[in-house]
Amino acid sequence: TVHERVDTFHDNDQKPVGYGRMLRKEDPRFLRGRGRYVDDVQLPGMLHLAILRAPVAHARIVSIDTSAAEASPGVRAVVTGAMLAQQGLAWMPTLSNDVQAVLATDKVRFQGQEVAFVVADDRYAARDALELIDVEYDVLDPVIDARRALEPDAPLIRDDLEGKANNHCFDWETGDEAATEAVFARADVVVSQDLVYPRVHPAPMETCGAVADFDAVDGKLRLWSTTQAPHAHRTLYAIVAGIPEHKIQVISPDIGGGFGNKVPIYPGYVCAIVASIVTGKPVKWMEDRSENLISTGFARDYIMRGEIAATRDGRILGIRTNVLADHGAFNGTAAPVKYPAGFFGVFTGSYDIEAAYCRMTAVYTNKAPGGVAYACSFRITEAVYLVERIVDCLADELGMDPAELRLKNFIQPEQFPYTTKTGWVYDSGNYEPTMRLAMDMAGYAELRREQEEKRARGELMGIGIAFFTEAVGAGPRKNMDILGLGMADGCELRVHPTGKAVVRLSVQSQGQGHETTFAQIVAEEIGIPPSDIEVLHGDTDNTPFGLGTYGSRSTPVSGAAAALVARKVRDKARIIASGMLEVSVADLEWEKGAFHVKGDPGTSVTIQDIAMRAHGAGDLPEGIEGGLEAQICYNPSNLTYPHGAYICVVDIDPGTAQVKVRRFIAVDDCGTRINPMIIEGQVHGGLTDGVGMALMEMIAFDEDGNCLGASLMDYLIPTSLEVPDWETGFTVTPSPHHPIGAKGVGESATVGSPPAIVNAVVDALKPFGVRHADMPLTPSRVWDAMRGQARPP
Ligand code: CDP
């Protein structure tokens, strides 16, 4: 169901734009199985690489014997950490200024860590030889629980770091502690709640992999890899490996889903590069599903305490939180250097409050590295979950309707741009209409009546609300960089003589439809049909530098770059048109696709005429060079702050504790909407992620550190059977600083839906006196919640 209602329009020269539901340009390729993914790359003489992984979570390596593996048929090379160490390549920097072992030399620090690799003629020979490598381990006590990590007698994980005496990773705080203390002291009501956001995995359909091809003659390395940030990866490879940057080409071809999983540089990529250099042949490495689930970028793993202070009549005064963050064995998070906890600073949500404070401690544990932002702007998912759960706890305490409590505390439209109590500047927002639309679509009052009747009959029905504000679109570059690389994006647009065009982006699509939407943006600005505009991305030799796609930053940053580069081309086209029509530029009017003389619409030239003239014979106006192209690097002045109102309705079977999501209403506001069909797809996918996290997904470990989520048999992800027919709607509050008013949307639904679902489940369990239950709300957890705090309905 789609409810279309536009509540806010552009009111300046960016009139409502004609973006629309264009079918995806990339779909003919994908639907016919003609996509070209990393594993489709076949090069002459290509060898295959397989990685030996640690069977235990924490152990000293006593010895490694590779002789039997080397003698195995088809094996070309066997490489250990000790061999890499001789070249200074055993360790690599992470995107968080930590270091991570490419292959373990001293100890293994998580189950699944890379210990050695084999290169062989085919994948089977490589895998068979792995079993012939004999590693002797001296097993050590592991640290699995983040709370255990800080105990004085906890085993030390990172003894590779000089002077490191404990498992502490970093501390971080934001907000005003004293001011928050003061509002809590004078509040009528204070509610606190412990919450766990469990470790989950982005689990893209395509696992990670690479094909490395080092040409010893011209010294050039070509690397096809599953990366969401090809340019940033190239620069880092150049710095680490010492290969000149212009001699490295990173190609990120079609990508089968990223969701943050493909942002970090994984040891496997580096192993493939080393293997190609050592063997002189192209080398392919492709993870299997288990390798992906146990060793690459996990997300979340936050233990939080949320506290909220309010007046008796429901005015929220302050929010305070304390977080223990589990970063695994190596801190592999990608987050702007100045924000080690990412954008957790927006934990104050959509509410106009007086004070806020957050303190966080991060630790190392014997688990896979990461803290990647899974469909999330660097920890925003955790922040939204925290605030939207504790607001519900407050509503429960006050005996107030959770919708009413939210409506009462929203930041008001005239308060934008709004500086939060932790210093972020929300660019624009108009929250009440979004909330009201969601309530209308849900039939909120009617649902509450239905719930009352059902409760009287002993049936368990819950209604959950979440209202989120997100921060997406990192930079600006002065505030945000990853390892010193500023978060800005380049864009180039070239119009060919016949009026067709090519736009080159620094961001990289992983299935979000960029080939369509970026063509639409350029088309809107320059009047060339989207079908005549080719979008190129994901190849560092053919696209301008920029920091890549994650945290829904493509539209806020590169989308702005695409609009601005098109306007730059249009400005040049205007001057050429003035020459063609023999009038001054001031006498020209732009109408999508053509300039005409003011007051004389019949006298005009199209953009196609101008393109031919720009490349053709004859003089151009003075000072104008031939060709019709431009290039820019866009540095956003702020993030964009999309918002949304989500309402979830669940039924719980009292006999089995099975939760069924019966309805889900999602109203998103991402400013100007470029392609509503693609946005809906993004929202549907994100909501499905939310059902997974709220009800099914968790990467758990046993006390020895064995990963219990190593296959999709154990790590459950939702299918169409577990999700309802999504009901989506939207409002439009443009971003004031984005050239077309667009905000990001890709991750919104993943961020906003888990608290709505958990709030609904807790609401259903109210008759049992339940105020909170941690995700994932599996039948056994719901059953425990029902029995643990049983109170007769
Ligand atoms: O960075 P990522 O592409 O993952 O996220 P995004 O910028 O939110 O964009 C996701 C997809 O939705 C892209 O194809 C966008 O062009 C499209 N989109 C849109 O049509 N209108 C918006 N206001 C935001 C995104």
PDB file of C-alpha atoms in Angstrom, residues 87-351:
ATOM      1  CA  GLN A  87      58.221  -8.163   4.197  1.00  0.00           C
ATOM      2  CA  GLY A  88      56.692  -5.956   6.921  1.00  0.00           C
ATOM      3  CA  LEU A  89      53.206  -7.024   5.791  1.00  0.00           C
ATOM      4  CA  ALA A  90      51.979  -9.160   8.697  1.00  0.00           C
ATOM      5  CA  TRP A  91      49.987  -6.266  10.156  1.00  0.00           C
ATOM      6  CA  MET A  92      47.856  -3.631   8.443  1.00  0.00           C
ATOM      7  CA  PRO A  93      46.183  -0.462   9.699  1.00  0.00           C
ATOM      8  CA  THR A  94      42.407  -0.547  10.233  1.00  0.00           C
ATOM      9  CA  LEU A  95      40.073   2.306   9.349  1.00  0.00           C
ATOM     10  CA  SER A  96      40.027   3.245  13.065  1.00  0.00           C
ATOM     11  CA  ASN A  97      43.740   3.864  13.540  1.00  0.00           C
ATOM     12  CA  ASP A  98      44.208   0.423  15.071  1.00  0.00           C
ATOM     13  CA  VAL A  99      46.240  -2.384  13.527  1.00  0.00           C
ATOM     14  CA  GLN A 100      44.985  -5.810  12.531  1.00  0.00           C
ATOM     15  CA  ALA A 101      46.908  -8.978  11.713  1.00  0.00           C
ATOM     16  CA  VAL A 102      46.808  -9.916   8.026  1.00  0.00           C
ATOM     17  CA  LEU A 103      47.993 -13.368   9.078  1.00  0.00           C
ATOM     18  CA  ALA A 104      48.558 -14.163  12.752  1.00  0.00           C
ATOM     19  CA  THR A 105      52.195 -14.272  13.813  1.00  0.00           C
ATOM     20  CA  ASP A 106      52.132 -14.427  17.606  1.00  0.00           C
ATOM     21  CA  LYS A 107      48.598 -15.279  18.725  1.00  0.00           C
ATOM     22  CA  VAL A 108      45.168 -15.841  17.293  1.00  0.00           C
ATOM     23  CA  ARG A 109      42.644 -13.486  18.872  1.00  0.00           C
ATOM     24  CA  PHE A 110      39.285 -14.685  17.551  1.00  0.00           C
ATOM     25  CA  GLN A 111      37.839 -17.864  16.122  1.00  0.00           C
ATOM     26  CA  GLY A 112      38.099 -17.587  12.369  1.00  0.00           C
ATOM     27  CA  GLN A 113      41.163 -15.335  12.334  1.00  0.00           C
ATOM     28  CA  GLU A 114      43.441 -15.672   9.316  1.00  0.00           C
ATOM     29  CA  VAL A 115      46.489 -17.866  10.032  1.00  0.00           C
ATOM     30  CA  ALA A 116      47.921 -18.917   6.647  1.00  0.00           C
ATOM     31  CA  PHE A 117      46.911 -19.098   3.004  1.00  0.00           C
ATOM     32  CA  VAL A 118      47.344 -21.513   0.135  1.00  0.00           C
ATOM     33  CA  VAL A 119      47.463 -20.587  -3.543  1.00  0.00           C
ATOM     34  CA  ALA A 120      46.649 -23.399  -5.936  1.00  0.00           C
ATOM     35  CA  ASP A 121      45.515 -24.120  -9.481  1.00  0.00           C
ATOM     36  CA  ASP A 122      41.890 -24.351  -8.454  1.00  0.00           C
ATOM     37  CA  ARG A 123      39.673 -23.687  -5.470  1.00  0.00           C
ATOM     38  CA  TYR A 124      39.420 -27.342  -4.518  1.00  0.00           C
ATOM     39  CA  ALA A 125      43.183 -27.949  -4.481  1.00  0.00           C
ATOM     40  CA  ALA A 126      43.618 -24.842  -2.332  1.00  0.00           C
ATOM     41  CA  ARG A 127      40.954 -25.933   0.150  1.00  0.00           C
ATOM     42  CA  ASP A 128      42.293 -29.508   0.327  1.00  0.00           C
ATOM     43  CA  ALA A 129      45.786 -28.268   1.090  1.00  0.00           C
ATOM     44  CA  LEU A 130      44.532 -26.144   3.996  1.00  0.00           C
ATOM     45  CA  GLU A 131      43.807 -29.367   5.841  1.00  0.00           C
ATOM     46  CA  LEU A 132      47.454 -30.408   5.523  1.00  0.00           C
ATOM     47  CA  ILE A 133      48.809 -27.372   7.354  1.00  0.00           C
ATOM     48  CA  ASP A 134      49.761 -28.401  10.867  1.00  0.00           C
ATOM     49  CA  VAL A 135      49.431 -25.629  13.444  1.00  0.00           C
ATOM     50  CA  GLU A 136      50.253 -26.195  17.088  1.00  0.00           C
ATOM     51  CA  TYR A 137      48.317 -23.884  19.400  1.00  0.00           C
ATOM     52  CA  ASP A 138      48.806 -23.145  23.072  1.00  0.00           C
ATOM     53  CA  VAL A 139      45.212 -22.328  24.001  1.00  0.00           C
ATOM     54  CA  LEU A 140      44.629 -19.316  26.268  1.00  0.00           C
ATOM     55  CA  ASP A 141      41.561 -18.238  28.231  1.00  0.00           C
ATOM     56  CA  PRO A 142      39.319 -16.155  25.991  1.00  0.00           C
ATOM     57  CA  VAL A 143      37.440 -12.957  26.857  1.00  0.00           C
ATOM     58  CA  ILE A 144      33.981 -13.139  25.316  1.00  0.00           C
ATOM     59  CA  ASP A 145      31.832 -10.910  27.507  1.00  0.00           C
ATOM     60  CA  ALA A 146      32.584  -7.188  27.238  1.00  0.00           C
ATOM     61  CA  ARG A 147      31.969  -6.800  30.999  1.00  0.00           C
ATOM     62  CA  ARG A 148      34.642  -9.404  31.702  1.00  0.00           C
ATOM     63  CA  ALA A 149      37.129  -7.557  29.469  1.00  0.00           C
ATOM     64  CA  LEU A 150      37.643  -4.779  32.007  1.00  0.00           C
ATOM     65  CA  GLU A 151      38.149  -6.974  35.062  1.00  0.00           C
ATOM     66  CA  PRO A 152      41.697  -6.643  36.403  1.00  0.00           C
ATOM     67  CA  ASP A 153      42.442 -10.358  36.039  1.00  0.00           C
ATOM     68  CA  ALA A 154      41.014 -10.660  32.518  1.00  0.00           C
ATOM     69  CA  PRO A 155      43.438 -12.194  30.005  1.00  0.00           C
ATOM     70  CA  LEU A 156      45.210  -9.536  27.930  1.00  0.00           C
ATOM     71  CA  ILE A 157      44.166  -9.733  24.269  1.00  0.00           C
ATOM     72  CA  ARG A 158      46.221  -7.017  22.594  1.00  0.00           C
ATOM     73  CA  ASP A 159      49.687  -7.714  23.938  1.00  0.00           C
ATOM     74  CA  ASP A 160      50.938  -6.773  20.455  1.00  0.00           C
ATOM     75  CA  LEU A 161      50.315  -3.111  21.327  1.00  0.00           C
ATOM     76  CA  GLU A 162      53.263  -1.623  23.140  1.00  0.00           C
ATOM     77  CA  GLY A 163      52.597  -0.775  26.780  1.00  0.00           C
ATOM     78  CA  LYS A 164      49.049  -2.145  26.666  1.00  0.00           C
ATOM     79  CA  ALA A 165      48.160  -3.644  30.035  1.00  0.00           C
ATOM     80  CA  ASN A 166      44.400  -4.158  29.740  1.00  0.00           C
ATOM     81  CA  ASN A 167      41.592  -4.674  27.214  1.00  0.00           C
ATOM     82  CA  HIS A 168      40.438  -1.084  27.193  1.00  0.00           C
ATOM     83  CA  CYS A 169      39.982   0.248  23.643  1.00  0.00           C
ATOM     84  CA  PHE A 170      38.761   3.852  24.012  1.00  0.00           C
ATOM     85  CA  ASP A 171      36.614   6.178  26.103  1.00  0.00           C
ATOM     86  CA  TRP A 172      34.323   8.803  24.683  1.00  0.00           C
ATOM     87  CA  GLU A 173      31.817  11.246  26.068  1.00  0.00           C
ATOM     88  CA  THR A 174      29.464  13.862  24.733  1.00  0.00           C
ATOM     89  CA  GLY A 175      27.004  16.365  26.182  1.00  0.00           C
ATOM     90  CA  ASP A 176      27.080  18.236  29.480  1.00  0.00           C
ATOM     91  CA  GLU A 177      27.338  15.972  32.528  1.00  0.00           C
ATOM     92  CA  ALA A 178      26.706  18.646  35.175  1.00  0.00           C
ATOM     93  CA  ALA A 179      23.727  20.197  33.372  1.00  0.00           C
ATOM     94  CA  THR A 180      22.227  16.750  32.883  1.00  0.00           C
ATOM     95  CA  GLU A 181      22.763  15.902  36.536  1.00  0.00           C
ATOM     96  CA  ALA A 182      20.909  19.111  37.427  1.00  0.00           C
ATOM     97  CA  VAL A 183      17.820  18.363  35.295  1.00  0.00           C
ATOM     98  CA  PHE A 184      17.707  14.805  36.587  1.00  0.00           C
ATOM     99  CA  ALA A 185      17.839  16.140  40.160  1.00  0.00           C
ATOM    100  CA  ARG A 186      14.798  18.342  39.673  1.00  0.00           C
ATOM    101  CA  ALA A 187      12.730  15.964  37.505  1.00  0.00           C
ATOM    102  CA  ASP A 188       9.484  14.510  38.831  1.00  0.00           C
ATOM    103  CA  VAL A 189      10.112  11.204  37.137  1.00  0.00           C
ATOM    104  CA  VAL A 190      13.310   9.369  36.237  1.00  0.00           C
ATOM    105  CA  VAL A 191      13.239   6.081  34.388  1.00  0.00           C
ATOM    106  CA  SER A 192      16.252   3.946  33.655  1.00  0.00           C
ATOM    107  CA  GLN A 193      16.530   0.805  31.588  1.00  0.00           C
ATOM    108  CA  ASP A 194      19.350  -1.565  30.641  1.00  0.00           C
ATOM    109  CA  LEU A 195      19.366  -2.542  26.988  1.00  0.00           C
ATOM    110  CA  VAL A 196      21.507  -4.791  24.855  1.00  0.00           C
ATOM    111  CA  TYR A 197      21.857  -4.292  21.115  1.00  0.00           C
ATOM    112  CA  PRO A 198      23.194  -7.703  20.187  1.00  0.00           C
ATOM    113  CA  ARG A 199      25.938  -8.428  17.719  1.00  0.00           C
ATOM    114  CA  VAL A 200      24.439  -8.920  14.284  1.00  0.00           C
ATOM    115  CA  HIS A 201      25.870  -9.383  10.826  1.00  0.00           C
ATOM    116  CA  PRO A 202      24.992  -7.466   7.636  1.00  0.00           C
ATOM    117  CA  ALA A 203      24.982 -10.817   5.759  1.00  0.00           C
ATOM    118  CA  PRO A 204      24.973  -9.551   2.169  1.00  0.00           C
ATOM    119  CA  MET A 205      24.004 -12.131  -0.424  1.00  0.00           C
ATOM    120  CA  GLU A 206      27.443 -11.891  -2.054  1.00  0.00           C
ATOM    121  CA  THR A 207      30.309 -12.682   0.323  1.00  0.00           C
ATOM    122  CA  CYS A 208      33.594 -10.741   0.205  1.00  0.00           C
ATOM    123  CA  GLY A 209      36.311 -11.493  -2.288  1.00  0.00           C
ATOM    124  CA  ALA A 210      38.941 -10.150  -4.642  1.00  0.00           C
ATOM    125  CA  VAL A 211      40.890 -10.877  -7.795  1.00  0.00           C
ATOM    126  CA  ALA A 212      44.397  -9.412  -7.703  1.00  0.00           C
ATOM    127  CA  ASP A 213      46.471  -9.111 -10.857  1.00  0.00           C
ATOM    128  CA  PHE A 214      49.931  -7.634 -10.440  1.00  0.00           C
ATOM    129  CA  ASP A 215      51.763  -7.005 -13.704  1.00  0.00           C
ATOM    130  CA  ALA A 216      55.469  -7.221 -12.938  1.00  0.00           C
ATOM    131  CA  VAL A 217      56.385  -5.557 -16.247  1.00  0.00           C
ATOM    132  CA  ASP A 218      54.441  -2.323 -15.942  1.00  0.00           C
ATOM    133  CA  GLY A 219      54.302  -2.511 -12.139  1.00  0.00           C
ATOM    134  CA  LYS A 220      50.523  -2.084 -12.103  1.00  0.00           C
ATOM    135  CA  LEU A 221      48.206  -3.804  -9.678  1.00  0.00           C
ATOM    136  CA  ARG A 222      44.615  -4.378 -10.783  1.00  0.00           C
ATOM    137  CA  LEU A 223      42.315  -5.388  -7.981  1.00  0.00           C
ATOM    138  CA  TRP A 224      38.697  -6.366  -8.502  1.00  0.00           C
ATOM    139  CA  SER A 225      37.235  -6.342  -5.036  1.00  0.00           C
ATOM    140  CA  THR A 226      33.985  -6.270  -3.134  1.00  0.00           C
ATOM    141  CA  THR A 227      34.405  -2.770  -1.774  1.00  0.00           C
ATOM    142  CA  GLN A 228      31.999   0.027  -0.975  1.00  0.00           C
ATOM    143  CA  ALA A 229      34.856   2.553  -1.069  1.00  0.00           C
ATOM    144  CA  PRO A 230      37.217   1.827  -3.971  1.00  0.00           C
ATOM    145  CA  HIS A 231      39.094   5.139  -3.843  1.00  0.00           C
ATOM    146  CA  ALA A 232      39.746   5.064  -0.107  1.00  0.00           C
ATOM    147  CA  HIS A 233      40.911   1.460  -0.408  1.00  0.00           C
ATOM    148  CA  ARG A 234      43.284   2.335  -3.225  1.00  0.00           C
ATOM    149  CA  THR A 235      44.899   5.136  -1.260  1.00  0.00           C
ATOM    150  CA  LEU A 236      45.359   2.886   1.768  1.00  0.00           C
ATOM    151  CA  TYR A 237      46.865   0.071  -0.318  1.00  0.00           C
ATOM    152  CA  ALA A 238      49.302   2.602  -1.761  1.00  0.00           C
ATOM    153  CA  ILE A 239      50.301   3.829   1.688  1.00  0.00           C
ATOM    154  CA  VAL A 240      50.650   0.350   3.211  1.00  0.00           C
ATOM    155  CA  ALA A 241      52.158  -1.589   0.341  1.00  0.00           C
ATOM    156  CA  GLY A 242      54.282   1.234  -1.023  1.00  0.00           C
ATOM    157  CA  ILE A 243      52.910   0.712  -4.558  1.00  0.00           C
ATOM    158  CA  PRO A 244      52.490   4.143  -6.205  1.00  0.00           C
ATOM    159  CA  GLU A 245      48.822   5.118  -6.207  1.00  0.00           C
ATOM    160  CA  HIS A 246      48.673   5.603  -9.976  1.00  0.00           C
ATOM    161  CA  LYS A 247      49.893   2.035 -10.344  1.00  0.00           C
ATOM    162  CA  ILE A 248      46.882   0.659  -8.502  1.00  0.00           C
ATOM    163  CA  GLN A 249      43.469   0.264 -10.098  1.00  0.00           C
ATOM    164  CA  VAL A 250      40.670  -0.838  -7.776  1.00  0.00           C
ATOM    165  CA  ILE A 251      37.596  -2.062  -9.601  1.00  0.00           C
ATOM    166  CA  SER A 252      34.428  -2.642  -7.661  1.00  0.00           C
ATOM    167  CA  PRO A 253      32.144  -4.235 -10.245  1.00  0.00           C
ATOM    168  CA  ASP A 254      28.533  -5.224  -9.520  1.00  0.00           C
ATOM    169  CA  ILE A 255      28.210  -5.771  -5.789  1.00  0.00           C
ATOM    170  CA  GLY A 256      25.683  -8.159  -4.302  1.00  0.00           C
ATOM    171  CA  GLY A 257      24.801  -6.075  -1.286  1.00  0.00           C
ATOM    172  CA  GLY A 258      27.117  -4.250   1.070  1.00  0.00           C
ATOM    173  CA  PHE A 259      25.189  -2.895   4.064  1.00  0.00           C
ATOM    174  CA  GLY A 260      28.507  -1.826   5.627  1.00  0.00           C
ATOM    175  CA  ASN A 261      30.030  -5.301   5.393  1.00  0.00           C
ATOM    176  CA  LYS A 262      32.207  -4.194   2.460  1.00  0.00           C
ATOM    177  CA  VAL A 263      33.663  -1.016   3.920  1.00  0.00           C
ATOM    178  CA  PRO A 264      36.655  -2.405   5.851  1.00  0.00           C
ATOM    179  CA  ILE A 265      39.825  -3.712   4.226  1.00  0.00           C
ATOM    180  CA  TYR A 266      39.930  -7.400   5.074  1.00  0.00           C
ATOM    181  CA  PRO A 267      43.071  -9.539   5.333  1.00  0.00           C
ATOM    182  CA  GLY A 268      41.828 -11.624   2.389  1.00  0.00           C
ATOM    183  CA  TYR A 269      42.199  -8.664   0.002  1.00  0.00           C
ATOM    184  CA  VAL A 270      45.793  -8.133   1.133  1.00  0.00           C
ATOM    185  CA  CYS A 271      46.516 -11.875   0.902  1.00  0.00           C
ATOM    186  CA  ALA A 272      45.262 -11.912  -2.704  1.00  0.00           C
ATOM    187  CA  ILE A 273      47.560  -8.995  -3.570  1.00  0.00           C
ATOM    188  CA  VAL A 274      50.564 -10.661  -1.924  1.00  0.00           C
ATOM    189  CA  ALA A 275      49.721 -13.943  -3.658  1.00  0.00           C
ATOM    190  CA  SER A 276      49.645 -12.296  -7.085  1.00  0.00           C
ATOM    191  CA  ILE A 277      52.984 -10.600  -6.463  1.00  0.00           C
ATOM    192  CA  VAL A 278      54.547 -13.852  -5.182  1.00  0.00           C
ATOM    193  CA  THR A 279      53.236 -16.117  -7.966  1.00  0.00           C
ATOM    194  CA  GLY A 280      53.276 -13.604 -10.827  1.00  0.00           C
ATOM    195  CA  LYS A 281      49.714 -14.705 -11.710  1.00  0.00           C
ATOM    196  CA  PRO A 282      46.243 -13.323 -11.162  1.00  0.00           C
ATOM    197  CA  VAL A 283      44.800 -14.726  -7.923  1.00  0.00           C
ATOM    198  CA  LYS A 284      41.166 -15.012  -6.845  1.00  0.00           C
ATOM    199  CA  TRP A 285      39.973 -15.193  -3.230  1.00  0.00           C
ATOM    200  CA  MET A 286      36.294 -15.630  -2.495  1.00  0.00           C
ATOM    201  CA  GLU A 287      34.899 -16.259   0.978  1.00  0.00           C
ATOM    202  CA  ASP A 288      32.312 -18.900   1.651  1.00  0.00           C
ATOM    203  CA  ARG A 289      29.245 -18.082   3.739  1.00  0.00           C
ATOM    204  CA  SER A 290      30.704 -19.239   7.045  1.00  0.00           C
ATOM    205  CA  GLU A 291      33.895 -17.274   6.538  1.00  0.00           C
ATOM    206  CA  ASN A 292      31.804 -14.193   5.874  1.00  0.00           C
ATOM    207  CA  LEU A 293      29.711 -14.700   8.988  1.00  0.00           C
ATOM    208  CA  ILE A 294      32.540 -15.471  11.406  1.00  0.00           C
ATOM    209  CA  SER A 295      35.336 -13.180  10.307  1.00  0.00           C
ATOM    210  CA  THR A 296      34.031 -10.052   8.605  1.00  0.00           C
ATOM    211  CA  GLY A 297      32.473  -6.874   9.925  1.00  0.00           C
ATOM    212  CA  PHE A 298      29.994  -7.513  12.656  1.00  0.00           C
ATOM    213  CA  ALA A 299      27.702  -4.717  13.792  1.00  0.00           C
ATOM    214  CA  ARG A 300      26.262  -3.330  17.072  1.00  0.00           C
ATOM    215  CA  ASP A 301      27.308  -5.240  20.241  1.00  0.00           C
ATOM    216  CA  TYR A 302      26.439  -2.373  22.597  1.00  0.00           C
ATOM    217  CA  ILE A 303      25.434  -2.812  26.226  1.00  0.00           C
ATOM    218  CA  MET A 304      23.568   0.360  27.165  1.00  0.00           C
ATOM    219  CA  ARG A 305      21.908   1.939  30.129  1.00  0.00           C
ATOM    220  CA  GLY A 306      19.397   4.606  29.164  1.00  0.00           C
ATOM    221  CA  GLU A 307      17.993   7.128  31.605  1.00  0.00           C
ATOM    222  CA  ILE A 308      15.311   9.665  30.932  1.00  0.00           C
ATOM    223  CA  ALA A 309      14.048  12.480  33.162  1.00  0.00           C
ATOM    224  CA  ALA A 310      10.667  14.175  32.796  1.00  0.00           C
ATOM    225  CA  THR A 311       7.977  16.189  34.499  1.00  0.00           C
ATOM    226  CA  ARG A 312       4.891  14.404  35.774  1.00  0.00           C
ATOM    227  CA  ASP A 313       2.870  15.774  32.853  1.00  0.00           C
ATOM    228  CA  GLY A 314       5.241  14.284  30.311  1.00  0.00           C
ATOM    229  CA  ARG A 315       7.734  16.976  29.370  1.00  0.00           C
ATOM    230  CA  ILE A 316      11.084  15.277  28.695  1.00  0.00           C
ATOM    231  CA  LEU A 317      13.902  17.192  30.392  1.00  0.00           C
ATOM    232  CA  GLY A 318      17.011  15.150  29.885  1.00  0.00           C
ATOM    233  CA  ILE A 319      18.509  11.907  28.589  1.00  0.00           C
ATOM    234  CA  ARG A 320      21.608  10.186  29.874  1.00  0.00           C
ATOM    235  CA  THR A 321      23.321   7.028  28.766  1.00  0.00           C
ATOM    236  CA  ASN A 322      26.231   4.825  29.601  1.00  0.00           C
ATOM    237  CA  VAL A 323      27.503   2.417  26.967  1.00  0.00           C
ATOM    238  CA  LEU A 324      29.885  -0.514  26.959  1.00  0.00           C
ATOM    239  CA  ALA A 325      30.952  -1.146  23.371  1.00  0.00           C
ATOM    240  CA  ASP A 326      32.442  -4.464  22.263  1.00  0.00           C
ATOM    241  CA  HIS A 327      34.866  -3.895  19.393  1.00  0.00           C
ATOM    242  CA  GLY A 328      36.210  -7.437  19.105  1.00  0.00           C
ATOM    243  CA  ALA A 329      39.879  -8.290  18.776  1.00  0.00           C
ATOM    244  CA  PHE A 330      40.842  -5.415  16.473  1.00  0.00           C
ATOM    245  CA  ASN A 331      39.047  -2.105  16.181  1.00  0.00           C
ATOM    246  CA  GLY A 332      38.018  -2.269  12.551  1.00  0.00           C
ATOM    247  CA  THR A 333      35.178   0.237  12.647  1.00  0.00           C
ATOM    248  CA  ALA A 334      34.974   2.758   9.849  1.00  0.00           C
ATOM    249  CA  ALA A 335      33.966   6.018  11.473  1.00  0.00           C
ATOM    250  CA  PRO A 336      35.121   9.594  11.098  1.00  0.00           C
ATOM    251  CA  VAL A 337      38.298   9.986  13.172  1.00  0.00           C
ATOM    252  CA  LYS A 338      36.757  12.629  15.438  1.00  0.00           C
ATOM    253  CA  TYR A 339      33.771  10.380  16.246  1.00  0.00           C
ATOM    254  CA  PRO A 340      35.088   7.099  17.584  1.00  0.00           C
ATOM    255  CA  ALA A 341      31.531   6.175  18.579  1.00  0.00           C
ATOM    256  CA  GLY A 342      30.221   7.349  15.237  1.00  0.00           C
ATOM    257  CA  PHE A 343      27.070   9.412  15.291  1.00  0.00           C
ATOM    258  CA  PHE A 344      25.858   7.966  18.566  1.00  0.00           C
ATOM    259  CA  GLY A 345      25.659  11.631  19.622  1.00  0.00           C
ATOM    260  CA  VAL A 346      22.146  11.846  18.169  1.00  0.00           C
ATOM    261  CA  PHE A 347      20.814   9.647  20.981  1.00  0.00           C
ATOM    262  CA  THR A 348      18.596  12.568  22.053  1.00  0.00           C
ATOM    263  CA  GLY A 349      16.319  11.700  19.135  1.00  0.00           C
ATOM    264  CA  SER A 350      13.644  14.024  17.826  1.00  0.00           C
ATOM    265  CA  TYR A 351      12.915  15.729  21.139  1.00  0.00           C
TER     266      TYR A 351
END
